[in-house]
Coordinates of C-alpha atoms and ligand atoms in Angstrom, one line a residue:
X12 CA 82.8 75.4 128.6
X13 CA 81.6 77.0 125.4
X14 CA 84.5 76.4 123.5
X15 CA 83.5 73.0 123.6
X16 CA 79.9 73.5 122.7
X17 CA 78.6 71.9 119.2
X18 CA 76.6 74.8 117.7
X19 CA 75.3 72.0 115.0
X20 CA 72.8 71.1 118.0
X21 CA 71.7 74.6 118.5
X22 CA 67.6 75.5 117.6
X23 CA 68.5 78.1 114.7
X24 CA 64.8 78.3 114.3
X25 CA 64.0 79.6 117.9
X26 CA 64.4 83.1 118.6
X27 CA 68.0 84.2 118.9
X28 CA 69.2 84.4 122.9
X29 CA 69.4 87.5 124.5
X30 CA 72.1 86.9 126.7
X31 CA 75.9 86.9 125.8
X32 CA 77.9 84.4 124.6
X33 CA 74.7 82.4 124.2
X34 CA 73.6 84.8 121.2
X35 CA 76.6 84.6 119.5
X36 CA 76.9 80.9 119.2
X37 CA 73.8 81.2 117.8
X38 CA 74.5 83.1 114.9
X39 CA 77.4 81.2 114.3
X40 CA 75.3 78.4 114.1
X41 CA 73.0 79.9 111.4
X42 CA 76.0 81.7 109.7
X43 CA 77.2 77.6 109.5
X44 CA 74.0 76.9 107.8
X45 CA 75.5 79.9 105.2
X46 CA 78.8 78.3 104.9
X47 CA 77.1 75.2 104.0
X48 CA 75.0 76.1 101.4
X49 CA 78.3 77.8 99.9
X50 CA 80.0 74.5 100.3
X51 CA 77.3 72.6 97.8
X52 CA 76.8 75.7 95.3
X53 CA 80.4 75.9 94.6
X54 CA 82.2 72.1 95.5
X55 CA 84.6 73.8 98.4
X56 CA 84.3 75.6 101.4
X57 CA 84.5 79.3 101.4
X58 CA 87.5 80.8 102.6
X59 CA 88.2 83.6 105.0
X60 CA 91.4 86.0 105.9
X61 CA 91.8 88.2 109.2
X62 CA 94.5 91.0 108.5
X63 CA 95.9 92.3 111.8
X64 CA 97.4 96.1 111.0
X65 CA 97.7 96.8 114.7
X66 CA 99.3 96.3 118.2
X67 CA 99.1 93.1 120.2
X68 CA 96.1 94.3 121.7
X69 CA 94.8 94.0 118.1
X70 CA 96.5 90.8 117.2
X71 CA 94.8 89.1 120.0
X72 CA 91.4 90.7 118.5
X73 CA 92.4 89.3 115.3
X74 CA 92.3 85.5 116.8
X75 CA 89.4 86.2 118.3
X76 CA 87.8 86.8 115.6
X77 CA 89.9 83.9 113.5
X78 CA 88.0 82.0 116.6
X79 CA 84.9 82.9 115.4
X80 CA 85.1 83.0 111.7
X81 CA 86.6 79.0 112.5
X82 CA 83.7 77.7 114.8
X83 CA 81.3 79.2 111.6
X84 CA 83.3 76.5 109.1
X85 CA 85.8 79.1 106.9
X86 CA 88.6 78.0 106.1
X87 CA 91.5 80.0 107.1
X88 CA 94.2 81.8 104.9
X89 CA 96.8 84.5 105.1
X90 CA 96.1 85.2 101.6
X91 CA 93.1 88.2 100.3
X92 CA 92.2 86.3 97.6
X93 CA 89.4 84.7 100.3
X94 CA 85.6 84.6 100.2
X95 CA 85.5 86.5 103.0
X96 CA 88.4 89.1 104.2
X97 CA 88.8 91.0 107.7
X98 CA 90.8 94.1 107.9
X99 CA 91.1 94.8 111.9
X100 CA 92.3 98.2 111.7
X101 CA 95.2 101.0 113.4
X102 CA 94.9 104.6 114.0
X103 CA 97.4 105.1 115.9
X104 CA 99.2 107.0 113.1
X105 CA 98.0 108.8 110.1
X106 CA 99.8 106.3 107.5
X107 CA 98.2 102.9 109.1
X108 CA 94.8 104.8 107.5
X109 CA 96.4 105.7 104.1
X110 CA 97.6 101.9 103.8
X111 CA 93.8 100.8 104.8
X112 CA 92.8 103.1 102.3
X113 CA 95.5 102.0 99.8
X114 CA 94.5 98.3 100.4
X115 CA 90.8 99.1 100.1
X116 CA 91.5 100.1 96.1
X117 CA 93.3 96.8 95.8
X118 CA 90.5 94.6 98.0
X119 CA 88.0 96.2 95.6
X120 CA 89.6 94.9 92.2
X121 CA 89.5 91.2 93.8
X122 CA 85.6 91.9 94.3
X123 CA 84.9 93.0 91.0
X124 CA 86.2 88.9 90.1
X125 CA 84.7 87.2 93.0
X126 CA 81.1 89.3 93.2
X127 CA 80.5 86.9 96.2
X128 CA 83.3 88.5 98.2
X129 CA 82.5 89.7 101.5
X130 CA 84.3 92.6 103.1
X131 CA 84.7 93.4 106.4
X132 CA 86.8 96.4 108.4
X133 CA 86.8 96.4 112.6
X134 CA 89.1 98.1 115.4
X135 CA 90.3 101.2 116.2
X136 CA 90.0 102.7 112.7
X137 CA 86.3 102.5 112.5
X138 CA 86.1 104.3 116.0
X139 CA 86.5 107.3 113.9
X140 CA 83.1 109.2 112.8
X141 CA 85.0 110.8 109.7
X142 CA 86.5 107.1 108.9
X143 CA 83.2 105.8 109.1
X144 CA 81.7 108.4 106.5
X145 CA 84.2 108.7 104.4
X146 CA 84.0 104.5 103.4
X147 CA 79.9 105.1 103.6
X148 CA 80.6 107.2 101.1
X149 CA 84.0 106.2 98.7
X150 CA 84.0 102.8 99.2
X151 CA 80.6 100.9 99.3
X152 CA 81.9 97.6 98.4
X153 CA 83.0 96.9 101.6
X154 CA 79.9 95.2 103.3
X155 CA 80.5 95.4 107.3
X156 CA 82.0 97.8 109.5
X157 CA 82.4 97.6 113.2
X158 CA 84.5 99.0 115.9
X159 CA 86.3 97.7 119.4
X160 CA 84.1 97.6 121.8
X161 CA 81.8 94.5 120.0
X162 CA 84.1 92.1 117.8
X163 CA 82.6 89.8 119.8
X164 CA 79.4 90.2 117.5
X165 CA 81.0 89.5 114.5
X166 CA 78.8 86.3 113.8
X167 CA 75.6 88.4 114.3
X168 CA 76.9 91.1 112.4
X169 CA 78.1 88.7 109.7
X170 CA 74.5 86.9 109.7
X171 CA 73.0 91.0 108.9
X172 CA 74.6 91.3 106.0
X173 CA 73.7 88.0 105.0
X174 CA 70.1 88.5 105.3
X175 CA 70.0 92.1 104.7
X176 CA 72.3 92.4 101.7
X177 CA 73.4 95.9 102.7
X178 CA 76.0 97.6 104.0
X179 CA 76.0 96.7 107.8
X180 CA 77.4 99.1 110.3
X181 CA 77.3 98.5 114.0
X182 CA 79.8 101.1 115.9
X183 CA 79.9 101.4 119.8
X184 CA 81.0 104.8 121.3
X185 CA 82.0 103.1 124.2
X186 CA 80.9 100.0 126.8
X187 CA 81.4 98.6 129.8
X188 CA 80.8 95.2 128.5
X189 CA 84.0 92.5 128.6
X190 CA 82.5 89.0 126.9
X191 CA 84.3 86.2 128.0
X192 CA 84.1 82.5 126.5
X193 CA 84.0 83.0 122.9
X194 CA 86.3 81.1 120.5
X195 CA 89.9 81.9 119.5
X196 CA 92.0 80.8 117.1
X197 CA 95.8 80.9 118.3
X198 CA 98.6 82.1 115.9
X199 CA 101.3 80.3 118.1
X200 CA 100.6 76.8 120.1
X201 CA 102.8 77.4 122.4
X202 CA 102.6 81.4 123.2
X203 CA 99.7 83.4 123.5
X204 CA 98.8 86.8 124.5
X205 CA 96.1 87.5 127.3
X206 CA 94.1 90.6 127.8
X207 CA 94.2 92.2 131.3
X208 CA 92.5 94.6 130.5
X209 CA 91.0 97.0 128.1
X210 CA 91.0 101.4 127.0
X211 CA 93.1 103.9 128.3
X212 CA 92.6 106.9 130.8
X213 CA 95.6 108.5 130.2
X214 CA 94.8 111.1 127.4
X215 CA 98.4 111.6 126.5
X216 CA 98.0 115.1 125.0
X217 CA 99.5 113.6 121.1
X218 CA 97.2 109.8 120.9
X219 CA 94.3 108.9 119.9
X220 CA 94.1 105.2 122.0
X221 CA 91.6 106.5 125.0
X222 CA 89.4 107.7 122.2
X223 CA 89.1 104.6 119.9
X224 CA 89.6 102.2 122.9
X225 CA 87.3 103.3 125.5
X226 CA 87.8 103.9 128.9
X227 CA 90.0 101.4 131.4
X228 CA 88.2 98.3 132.1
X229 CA 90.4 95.6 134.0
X230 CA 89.0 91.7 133.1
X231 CA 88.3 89.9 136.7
X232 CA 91.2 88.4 137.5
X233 CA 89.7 84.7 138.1
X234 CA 89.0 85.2 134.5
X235 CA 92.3 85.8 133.4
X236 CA 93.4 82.8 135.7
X237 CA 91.1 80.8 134.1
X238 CA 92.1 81.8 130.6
X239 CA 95.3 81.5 131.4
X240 CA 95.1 77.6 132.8
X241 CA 93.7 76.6 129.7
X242 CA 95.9 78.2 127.7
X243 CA 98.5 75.9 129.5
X244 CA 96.3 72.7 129.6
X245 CA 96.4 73.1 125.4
X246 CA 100.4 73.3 125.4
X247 CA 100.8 77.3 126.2
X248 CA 104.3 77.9 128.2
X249 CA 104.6 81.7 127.8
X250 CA 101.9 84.2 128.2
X251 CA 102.1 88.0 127.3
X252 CA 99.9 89.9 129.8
X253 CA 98.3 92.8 127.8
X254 CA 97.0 96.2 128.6
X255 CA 97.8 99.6 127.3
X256 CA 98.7 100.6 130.9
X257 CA 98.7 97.5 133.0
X258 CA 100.2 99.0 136.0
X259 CA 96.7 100.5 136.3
X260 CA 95.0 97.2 136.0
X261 CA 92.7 96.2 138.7
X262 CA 92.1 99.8 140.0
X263 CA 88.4 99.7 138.7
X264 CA 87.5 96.6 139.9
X265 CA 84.7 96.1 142.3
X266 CA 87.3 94.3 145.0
X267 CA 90.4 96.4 143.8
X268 CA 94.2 94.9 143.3
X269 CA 97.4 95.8 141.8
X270 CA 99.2 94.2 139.0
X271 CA 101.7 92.9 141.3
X272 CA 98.9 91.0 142.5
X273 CA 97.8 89.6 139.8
X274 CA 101.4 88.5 138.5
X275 CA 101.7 86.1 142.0
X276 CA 98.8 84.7 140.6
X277 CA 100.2 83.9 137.3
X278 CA 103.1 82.5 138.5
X279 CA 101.4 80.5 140.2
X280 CA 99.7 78.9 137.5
X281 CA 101.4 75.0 137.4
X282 CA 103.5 74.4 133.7
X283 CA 103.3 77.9 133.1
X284 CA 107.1 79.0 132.2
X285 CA 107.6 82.6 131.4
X286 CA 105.5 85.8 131.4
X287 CA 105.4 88.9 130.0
X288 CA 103.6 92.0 129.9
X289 CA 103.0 95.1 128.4
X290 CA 102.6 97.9 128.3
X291 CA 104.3 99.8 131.4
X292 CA 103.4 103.4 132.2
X293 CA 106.2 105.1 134.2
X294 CA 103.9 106.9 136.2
X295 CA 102.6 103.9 137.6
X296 CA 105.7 101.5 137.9
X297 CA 105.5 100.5 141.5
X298 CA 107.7 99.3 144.3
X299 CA 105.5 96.1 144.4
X300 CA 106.3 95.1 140.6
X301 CA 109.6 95.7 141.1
X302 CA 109.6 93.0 143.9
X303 CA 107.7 90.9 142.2
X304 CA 109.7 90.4 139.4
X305 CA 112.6 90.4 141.3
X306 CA 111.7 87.2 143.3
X307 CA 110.1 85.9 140.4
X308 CA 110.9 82.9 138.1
X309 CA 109.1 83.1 135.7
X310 CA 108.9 86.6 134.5
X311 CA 111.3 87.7 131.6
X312 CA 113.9 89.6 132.2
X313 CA 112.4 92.4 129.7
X314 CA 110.4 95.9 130.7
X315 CA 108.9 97.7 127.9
X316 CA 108.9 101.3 129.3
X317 CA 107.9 104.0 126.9
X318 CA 109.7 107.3 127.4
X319 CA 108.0 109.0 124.3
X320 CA 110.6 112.0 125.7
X321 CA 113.7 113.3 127.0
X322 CA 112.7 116.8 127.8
X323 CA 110.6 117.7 131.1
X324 CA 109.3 120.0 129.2
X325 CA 107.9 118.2 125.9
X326 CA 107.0 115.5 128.5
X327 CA 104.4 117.6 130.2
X328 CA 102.9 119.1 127.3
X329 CA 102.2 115.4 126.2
X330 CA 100.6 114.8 129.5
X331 CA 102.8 111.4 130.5
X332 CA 102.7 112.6 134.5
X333 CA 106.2 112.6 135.2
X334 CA 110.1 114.6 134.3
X335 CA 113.2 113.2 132.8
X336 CA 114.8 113.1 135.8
X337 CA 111.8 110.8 137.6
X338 CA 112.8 108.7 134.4
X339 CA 116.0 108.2 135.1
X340 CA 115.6 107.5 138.7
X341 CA 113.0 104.6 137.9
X342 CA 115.6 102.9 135.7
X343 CA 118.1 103.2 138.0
X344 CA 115.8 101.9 140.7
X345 CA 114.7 98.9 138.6
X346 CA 118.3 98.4 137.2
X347 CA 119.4 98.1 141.5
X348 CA 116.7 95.8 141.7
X349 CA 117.3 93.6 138.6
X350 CA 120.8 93.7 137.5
X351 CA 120.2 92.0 134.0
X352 CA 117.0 93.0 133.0
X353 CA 116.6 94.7 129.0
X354 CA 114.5 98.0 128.6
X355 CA 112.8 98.7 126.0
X356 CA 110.8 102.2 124.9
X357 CA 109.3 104.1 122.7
X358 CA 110.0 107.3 121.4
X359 CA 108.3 110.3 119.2
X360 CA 110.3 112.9 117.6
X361 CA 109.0 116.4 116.7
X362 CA 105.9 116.5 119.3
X363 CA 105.1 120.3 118.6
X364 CA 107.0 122.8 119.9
X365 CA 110.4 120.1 120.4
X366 CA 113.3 122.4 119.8
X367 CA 116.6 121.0 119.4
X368 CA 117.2 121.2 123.0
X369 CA 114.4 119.1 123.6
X370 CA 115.9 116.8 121.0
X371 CA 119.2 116.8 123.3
X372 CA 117.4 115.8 126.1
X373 CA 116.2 113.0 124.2
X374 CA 119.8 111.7 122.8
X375 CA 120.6 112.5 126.5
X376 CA 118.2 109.8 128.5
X377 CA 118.7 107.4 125.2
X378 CA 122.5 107.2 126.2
X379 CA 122.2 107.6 129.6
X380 CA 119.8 104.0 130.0
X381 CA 121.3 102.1 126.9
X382 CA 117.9 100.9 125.6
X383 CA 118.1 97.2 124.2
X384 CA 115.7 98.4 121.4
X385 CA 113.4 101.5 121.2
X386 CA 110.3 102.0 118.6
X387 CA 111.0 105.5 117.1
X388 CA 108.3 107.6 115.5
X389 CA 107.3 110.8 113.9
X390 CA 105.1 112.6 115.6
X391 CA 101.7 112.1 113.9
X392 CA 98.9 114.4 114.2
X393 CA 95.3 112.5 115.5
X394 CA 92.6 115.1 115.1
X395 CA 90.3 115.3 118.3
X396 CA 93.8 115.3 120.2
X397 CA 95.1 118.5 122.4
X398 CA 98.7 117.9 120.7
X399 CA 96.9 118.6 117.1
X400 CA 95.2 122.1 118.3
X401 CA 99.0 123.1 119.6
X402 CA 100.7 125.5 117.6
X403 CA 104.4 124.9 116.8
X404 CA 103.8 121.9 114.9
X405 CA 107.2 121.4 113.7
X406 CA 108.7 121.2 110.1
X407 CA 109.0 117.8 108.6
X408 CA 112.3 118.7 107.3
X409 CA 114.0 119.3 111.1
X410 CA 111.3 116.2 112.2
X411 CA 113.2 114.0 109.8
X412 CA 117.0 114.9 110.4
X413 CA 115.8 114.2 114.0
X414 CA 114.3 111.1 113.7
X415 CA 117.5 110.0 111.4
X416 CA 120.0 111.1 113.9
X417 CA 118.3 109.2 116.7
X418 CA 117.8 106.2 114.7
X419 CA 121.5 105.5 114.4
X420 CA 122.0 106.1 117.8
X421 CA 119.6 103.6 119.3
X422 CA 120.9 101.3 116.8
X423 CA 124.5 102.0 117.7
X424 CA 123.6 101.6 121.9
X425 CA 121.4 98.8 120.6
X426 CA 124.5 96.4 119.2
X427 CA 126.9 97.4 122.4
X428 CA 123.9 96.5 125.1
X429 CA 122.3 93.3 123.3
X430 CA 125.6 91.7 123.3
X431 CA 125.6 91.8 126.9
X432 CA 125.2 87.4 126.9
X433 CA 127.4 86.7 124.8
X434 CA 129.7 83.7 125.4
X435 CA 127.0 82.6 127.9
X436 CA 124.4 79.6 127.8
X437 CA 121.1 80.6 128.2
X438 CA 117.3 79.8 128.1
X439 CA 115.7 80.1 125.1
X440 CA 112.2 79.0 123.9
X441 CA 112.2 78.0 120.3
X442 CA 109.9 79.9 118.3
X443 CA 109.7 78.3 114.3
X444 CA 112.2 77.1 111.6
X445 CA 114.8 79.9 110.6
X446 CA 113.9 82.0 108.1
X447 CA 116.6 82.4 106.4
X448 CA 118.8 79.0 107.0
X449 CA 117.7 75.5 106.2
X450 CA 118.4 73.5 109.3
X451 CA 118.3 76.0 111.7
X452 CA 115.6 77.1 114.0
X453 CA 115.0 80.7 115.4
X454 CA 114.1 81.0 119.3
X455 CA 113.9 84.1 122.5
X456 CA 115.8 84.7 125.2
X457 CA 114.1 85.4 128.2
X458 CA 114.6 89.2 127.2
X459 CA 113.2 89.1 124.2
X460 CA 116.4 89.0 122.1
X461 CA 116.1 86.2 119.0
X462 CA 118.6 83.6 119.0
X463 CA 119.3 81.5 115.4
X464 CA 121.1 77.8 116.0
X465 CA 121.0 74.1 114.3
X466 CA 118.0 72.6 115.2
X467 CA 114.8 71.0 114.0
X468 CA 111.0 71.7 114.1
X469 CA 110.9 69.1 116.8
X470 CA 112.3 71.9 119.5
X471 CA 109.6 73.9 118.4
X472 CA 107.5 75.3 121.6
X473 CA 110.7 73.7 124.1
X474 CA 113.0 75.6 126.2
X475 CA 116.5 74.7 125.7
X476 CA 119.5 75.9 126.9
X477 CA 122.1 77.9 124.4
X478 CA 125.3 78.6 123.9
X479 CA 125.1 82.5 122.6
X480 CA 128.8 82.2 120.2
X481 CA 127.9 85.0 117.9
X482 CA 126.8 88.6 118.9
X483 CA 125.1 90.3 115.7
X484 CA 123.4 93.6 117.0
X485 CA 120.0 92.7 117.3
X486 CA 120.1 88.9 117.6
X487 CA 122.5 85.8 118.2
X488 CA 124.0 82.7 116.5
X489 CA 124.1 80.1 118.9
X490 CA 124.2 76.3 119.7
X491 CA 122.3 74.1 121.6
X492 CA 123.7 72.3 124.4
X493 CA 123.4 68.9 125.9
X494 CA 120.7 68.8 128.5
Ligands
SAH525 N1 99.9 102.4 125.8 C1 101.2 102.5 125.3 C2 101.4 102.9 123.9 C3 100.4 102.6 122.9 S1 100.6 103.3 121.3 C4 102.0 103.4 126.2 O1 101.5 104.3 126.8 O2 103.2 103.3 126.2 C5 102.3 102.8 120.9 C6 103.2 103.9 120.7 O3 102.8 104.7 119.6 C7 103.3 105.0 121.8 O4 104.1 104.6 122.9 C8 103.8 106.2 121.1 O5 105.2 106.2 121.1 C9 103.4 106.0 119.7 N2 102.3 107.0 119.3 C10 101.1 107.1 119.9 N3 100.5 108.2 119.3 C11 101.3 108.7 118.4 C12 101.3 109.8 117.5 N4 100.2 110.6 117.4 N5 102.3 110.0 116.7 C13 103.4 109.3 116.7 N6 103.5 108.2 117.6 C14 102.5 107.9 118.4
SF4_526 FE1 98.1 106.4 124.4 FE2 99.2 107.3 126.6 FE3 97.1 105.6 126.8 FE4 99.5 104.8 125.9 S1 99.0 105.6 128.0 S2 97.6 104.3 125.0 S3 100.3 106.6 124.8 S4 97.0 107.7 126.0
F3S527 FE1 96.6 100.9 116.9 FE2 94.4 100.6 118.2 FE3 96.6 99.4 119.0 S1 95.1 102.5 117.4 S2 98.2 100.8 118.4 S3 95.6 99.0 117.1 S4 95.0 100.1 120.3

């Protein structure tokens, strides 16, 4: 297993390897030869800091590549004062690149007192040509840029820039390629996410994913099974399956399956306690998962299903493949199925050309299933997408009274729905120490909701059962009971 592999007893004077992972543990073997030269110029080893600005896809990048920056001897820190710092960029919206660009200005005043600093900027951003150009150009302090589809070459990048001592840039328009075996560095012991697969097909008419991510690949799923038993042999009880559609997983592979296939699997896997997944496309919710979680026991009562619309209308011009009314009847089918179960969506307000009865139709399907929680967001325009070439592009002034209006109802809904437990004891898996309250700790239900009660670090990573006493909107008070 390479994880295990000593890269002290690799040949860094042969040739580098042409084959993958093999190469990589090779440069991180001569990057460690960097690191220690670093360690006797300056009396301490160099430090290094990943900053995830994206989804969970890109979280689970970002301990990748913690994974690797680890096996090559930095030490780790969550704060940008480090030797080396790792932005791992969001485009998914127009303000995740002005805060990149914000925090750029700031990275570059920490440079100017650590000359030695390295900086480094991956993911979806830097899928961008006019991203790319524009940092060649305005910001040439920052010494590597690379995209999605090769973080797994961030040691041989890394070495580049070393040797070179120039501005390294390595940016795949696509691949085909899925490396498996490389280090990770987990932010949670006992929770982790797992990638399914990878890109998008979809081309919803308003985002930019299937053009910085690529097209679908599904990862085999022995591999996943694999992943996913050593995840549990190293203390893991809760997995989050990830894919930006995985209802579509498994369609491309060479022996095709369904994702209701490969969540028998999971469950399968022995001291493995709860799974999730996301994301869900509507469009592709089948009969199957629905079974599957129903006779399931291990898979959270939770269903992430972004609606992005209420209106039939908006929905096809943003391309999402089905009405309001097909919606509605999935909910209702999955609520017949599973009783108890919490949805979750998303939402965007003032897609172009939304009028107010398009809004109303929104409100409408927002009452009408009782979301647990929705993500709300302006409509943001992503050039190279249909949605930006559409006329109609609606005022910010009517796209903000909008948003505002259904904001307080998803929050109103969203205190009546998640205090559906209360006065019940329930499973929850404790998470860390409370933020906010000395001896208390803060844990999850199995549908997502956060539960605070008296406790101690020593739950941490155990599911206990909880009496839920207090109902406070988006969360609980509770206390433990005797097992
Ligand atoms: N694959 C997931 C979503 C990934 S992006 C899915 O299909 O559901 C996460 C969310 O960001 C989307 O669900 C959408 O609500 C929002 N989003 C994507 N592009 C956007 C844009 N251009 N403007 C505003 N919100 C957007
Ligand atoms: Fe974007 Fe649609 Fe793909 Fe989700 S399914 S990532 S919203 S194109
Ligand atoms: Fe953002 Fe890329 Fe995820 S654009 S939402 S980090 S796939």
């Amino acid at each position: 297993m390479y994880n295990e592999i000593d890269i002290d007893k690799i040949d860094t004077a042969a040739e580098p390897p042409t084959e993958e992972p093999a190469r990589q543990y090779y440069f991180m073997a001569r990057c460690r030869q960097w690191v220690q030269e670093f360690e006797k110029k300056n009396g301490r080893v160099p430090t290094a800091c990943v900053v995830n600005m994206g989804c969970q896809m890109n979280a689970r990048d970002s301990e990748k590549l913690a994974g690797i920056l680890g096996q090559i001897g930095f030490l780790e820190t969550g704060d940008e004062h480090a030797d080396f710092v790792l932005y791992n960029t969001c485009t998914v919206r127009e303000n995740a690149n002005l805060r990149v660009y914000g925090r750029l200005g700031y990275l570059n005043t920490l440079k100017k007192k650590n000359p030695d600093m390295l900086i480094a900027l991956c993911g979806c951003m830097m899928q961008e040509p006019r991203v790319v150009e524009k940092i060649r150009k305005s910001y040439r302090f920052v010494d590597i840029m690379f995209g999605t589809h090769n973080i797994f070459k961030l040691a041989e990048l890394l070495w580049q820039r070393i040797e070179m001592r120039k501005m390294t840039v390595d940016i795949w328009d696509d691949t085909s390629l899925i490396v498996e075996e490389l280090p990770t560095e987990r932010k949670y012991p006992f929770k982790s996410g797992v990638n399914i697969m990878f890109g998008c097909n979809n081309f919803c008419s308003y985002c930019i994913v299937p053009y910085v991510r690529g097209r679908e690949r599904s990862r085999k799923p022995e591999d996943i099974i694999r992943e996913i038993e050593r995840l549990v042999a190293s203390g893991v009880v809760e997995v989050m399956l990830l894919g930006q559609n995985v209802n579509s997983y498994g369609k491309n592979l060479e022996t095709p399956v369904t994702f209701a296939w490969l969540l028998r699997q999971v469950e399968a896997v022995e001291g493995l306690k709860r799974i999730r997944f996301m994301t869900s496309h509507p469009k592709d919710l089948s009969d199957e998962l629905i079974e599957v979680m129903r006779d399931s026991k291990k898979i959270c009562g939770h269903l992430h299903l972004p609606v992005q619309s209420g209106s039939s209308r908006i929905l096809k011009a943003m391309n999402r493949r089905y009405t309001k009314e097909q919606y509605l009847q999935l909910v209702d089918k999955i609520r017949a199925a599973l009783p108890d179960i919490s949805l979750t969506t998303d939402i965007i307000v003032g897609f172009p050309g939304e009028t107010e009865e398009d809004f109303a139709e929104t409100l409408d399907v927002v009452r009408k299933v009782g979301f647990d929680s929705a993500f709300t967001f302006i409509y943001s325009k992503r050039t190279g997408t249909p949605a930006a070439a559409m006329e109609d592009q609606v005022e910010e002034a009517v796209v903000k009274e909008r948003f505002d209006r259904l904001l307080a109802e998803v929050q109103a809904i969203s205190a009546r729905v998640c205090a559906r437990d209360l006065h019940k004891t329930k499973e929850v898996l404790v998470e860390c120490a409370d933020d906010h309250m000395e001896g208390y700790v803060t844990g999850r239900l199995s549908n997502n909701i956060l539960v605070h009660f008296p406790g101690d670090l020593s739950l941490v990573g155990k599911i206990v059962p909880v009496y839920l006493e207090e109902a406070k909107g988006f969360y609980y008070m509770g206390r433990m009971e005797e097992t």
